C-alpha cells in the first residue's frame, strides 16, 4: 500500500480533495479518492512508475499533479493549478 500526501505549492495539505488518477503505467480502477484532513490517500500501486492526478478541491478548484511512485511507502505530491 502506498500513502500519498497531496499538498499545495505552499506545503499545505489539500484536505477534502477528490483525486482522480489520470495516467499510470498499468490499468487502475476508475475510483475517485477523497483526501483526509492531512491531504492523504492510501492506494495499491500495481507497478512503479509515473502517475498523474487531477484533484478537485473542497472549494471546487481543479489542480494537477504527477509523481514517480513505488508500490510501497509514502510519497508527498505537490499539486498545481490547471492552466
mmCIF file of C-alpha atoms in Angstrom:
data_model
loop_
_atom_site.group_PDB
_atom_site.id
_atom_site.type_symbol
_atom_site.label_atom_id
_atom_site.label_comp_id
_atom_site.label_asym_id
_atom_site.label_seq_id
_atom_site.Cartn_x
_atom_site.Cartn_y
_atom_site.Cartn_z
ATOM 1 C CA UNK A 1 0.000 0.000 0.000
ATOM 2 C CA UNK A 2 1.245 3.470 -0.857
ATOM 3 C CA UNK A 3 0.303 6.552 1.166
ATOM 4 C CA UNK A 4 0.233 9.736 -0.905
ATOM 5 C CA UNK A 5 0.028 13.182 0.707
ATOM 6 C CA UNK A 6 -1.181 15.933 -1.626
ATOM 7 C CA UNK A 7 -0.164 19.493 -0.824
ATOM 8 C CA UNK A 8 -0.365 22.892 -2.474
ATOM 9 C CA UNK A 9 2.705 24.846 -3.592
ATOM 10 C CA UNK A 10 2.964 26.402 -0.117
ATOM 11 C CA UNK A 11 3.169 22.957 1.510
ATOM 12 C CA UNK A 12 -0.377 22.991 2.965
ATOM 13 C CA UNK A 13 -2.270 19.673 2.849
ATOM 14 C CA UNK A 14 -5.139 19.511 0.353
ATOM 15 C CA UNK A 15 -7.829 18.211 2.713
ATOM 16 C CA UNK A 16 -11.163 17.050 1.303
ATOM 17 C CA UNK A 17 -9.998 16.969 -2.332
ATOM 18 C CA UNK A 18 -11.379 14.402 -4.778
ATOM 19 C CA UNK A 19 -8.454 12.692 -6.524
ATOM 20 C CA UNK A 20 -8.688 11.005 -9.936
ATOM 21 C CA UNK A 21 -5.781 9.048 -11.412
ATOM 22 C CA UNK A 22 -5.305 10.287 -14.985
ATOM 23 C CA UNK A 23 -2.167 8.399 -16.067
ATOM 24 C CA UNK A 24 -0.481 5.263 -14.793
ATOM 25 C CA UNK A 25 1.921 2.610 -16.115
ATOM 26 C CA UNK A 26 -0.746 -0.059 -15.533
ATOM 27 C CA UNK A 27 -4.519 -0.222 -15.565
ATOM 28 C CA UNK A 28 -6.066 1.321 -12.445
ATOM 29 C CA UNK A 29 -9.609 1.205 -11.105
ATOM 30 C CA UNK A 30 -11.581 4.323 -12.027
ATOM 31 C CA UNK A 31 -12.257 5.388 -8.448
ATOM 32 C CA UNK A 32 -12.385 8.892 -7.002
ATOM 33 C CA UNK A 33 -10.381 9.024 -3.788
ATOM 34 C CA UNK A 34 -11.034 11.724 -1.168
ATOM 35 C CA UNK A 35 -8.115 13.081 0.838
ATOM 36 C CA UNK A 36 -8.292 13.153 4.619
ATOM 37 C CA UNK A 37 -7.597 16.141 6.858
ATOM 38 C CA UNK A 38 -3.882 15.509 6.311
ATOM 39 C CA UNK A 39 -4.272 15.607 2.489
ATOM 40 C CA UNK A 40 -3.546 11.869 2.230
ATOM 41 C CA UNK A 41 -4.977 8.873 0.418
ATOM 42 C CA UNK A 42 -3.818 5.258 0.512
ATOM 43 C CA UNK A 43 -3.980 3.040 -2.539
ATOM 44 C CA UNK A 44 -2.468 -0.005 -4.152
ATOM 45 C CA UNK A 45 0.117 0.913 -6.786
ATOM 46 C CA UNK A 46 0.434 -2.071 -9.175
ATOM 47 C CA UNK A 47 3.722 -1.028 -10.818
ATOM 48 C CA UNK A 48 6.417 1.556 -10.123
ATOM 49 C CA UNK A 49 6.338 4.495 -12.497
ATOM 50 C CA UNK A 50 4.879 7.898 -13.276
ATOM 51 C CA UNK A 51 1.331 8.582 -12.076
ATOM 52 C CA UNK A 52 -0.755 11.624 -12.972
ATOM 53 C CA UNK A 53 -3.598 13.057 -10.903
ATOM 54 C CA UNK A 54 -6.387 15.598 -11.198
ATOM 55 C CA UNK A 55 -7.684 16.978 -7.918
ATOM 56 C CA UNK A 56 -10.907 18.846 -7.314
ATOM 57 C CA UNK A 57 -10.513 20.867 -4.143
ATOM 58 C CA UNK A 58 -13.168 21.413 -1.489
ATOM 59 C CA UNK A 59 -13.557 24.929 -2.965
ATOM 60 C CA UNK A 60 -14.231 23.496 -6.461
ATOM 61 C CA UNK A 61 -10.810 24.480 -7.829
ATOM 62 C CA UNK A 62 -9.006 21.971 -10.039
ATOM 63 C CA UNK A 63 -5.358 21.042 -9.677
ATOM 64 C CA UNK A 64 -2.985 18.677 -11.433
ATOM 65 C CA UNK A 65 -0.029 16.697 -10.154
ATOM 66 C CA UNK A 66 2.315 13.895 -11.136
ATOM 67 C CA UNK A 67 4.865 11.785 -9.300
ATOM 68 C CA UNK A 68 7.074 8.730 -9.694
ATOM 69 C CA UNK A 69 5.578 6.204 -7.262
ATOM 70 C CA UNK A 70 6.585 2.845 -5.826
ATOM 71 C CA UNK A 71 4.215 0.018 -4.796
ATOM 72 C CA UNK A 72 5.073 0.531 -1.101
ATOM 73 C CA UNK A 73 5.859 3.529 1.091
ATOM 74 C CA UNK A 74 4.958 7.187 1.399
ATOM 75 C CA UNK A 75 5.087 9.997 -1.149
ATOM 76 C CA UNK A 76 4.410 13.717 -0.992
ATOM 77 C CA UNK A 77 2.930 15.236 -4.146
ATOM 78 C CA UNK A 78 2.677 18.957 -4.843
ATOM 79 C CA UNK A 79 -0.373 19.919 -6.923
ATOM 80 C CA UNK A 80 -0.524 22.932 -9.233
ATOM 81 C CA UNK A 81 -3.417 24.939 -10.670
ATOM 82 C CA UNK A 82 -4.545 23.790 -14.090
ATOM 83 C CA UNK A 83 -3.774 26.218 -16.823
#
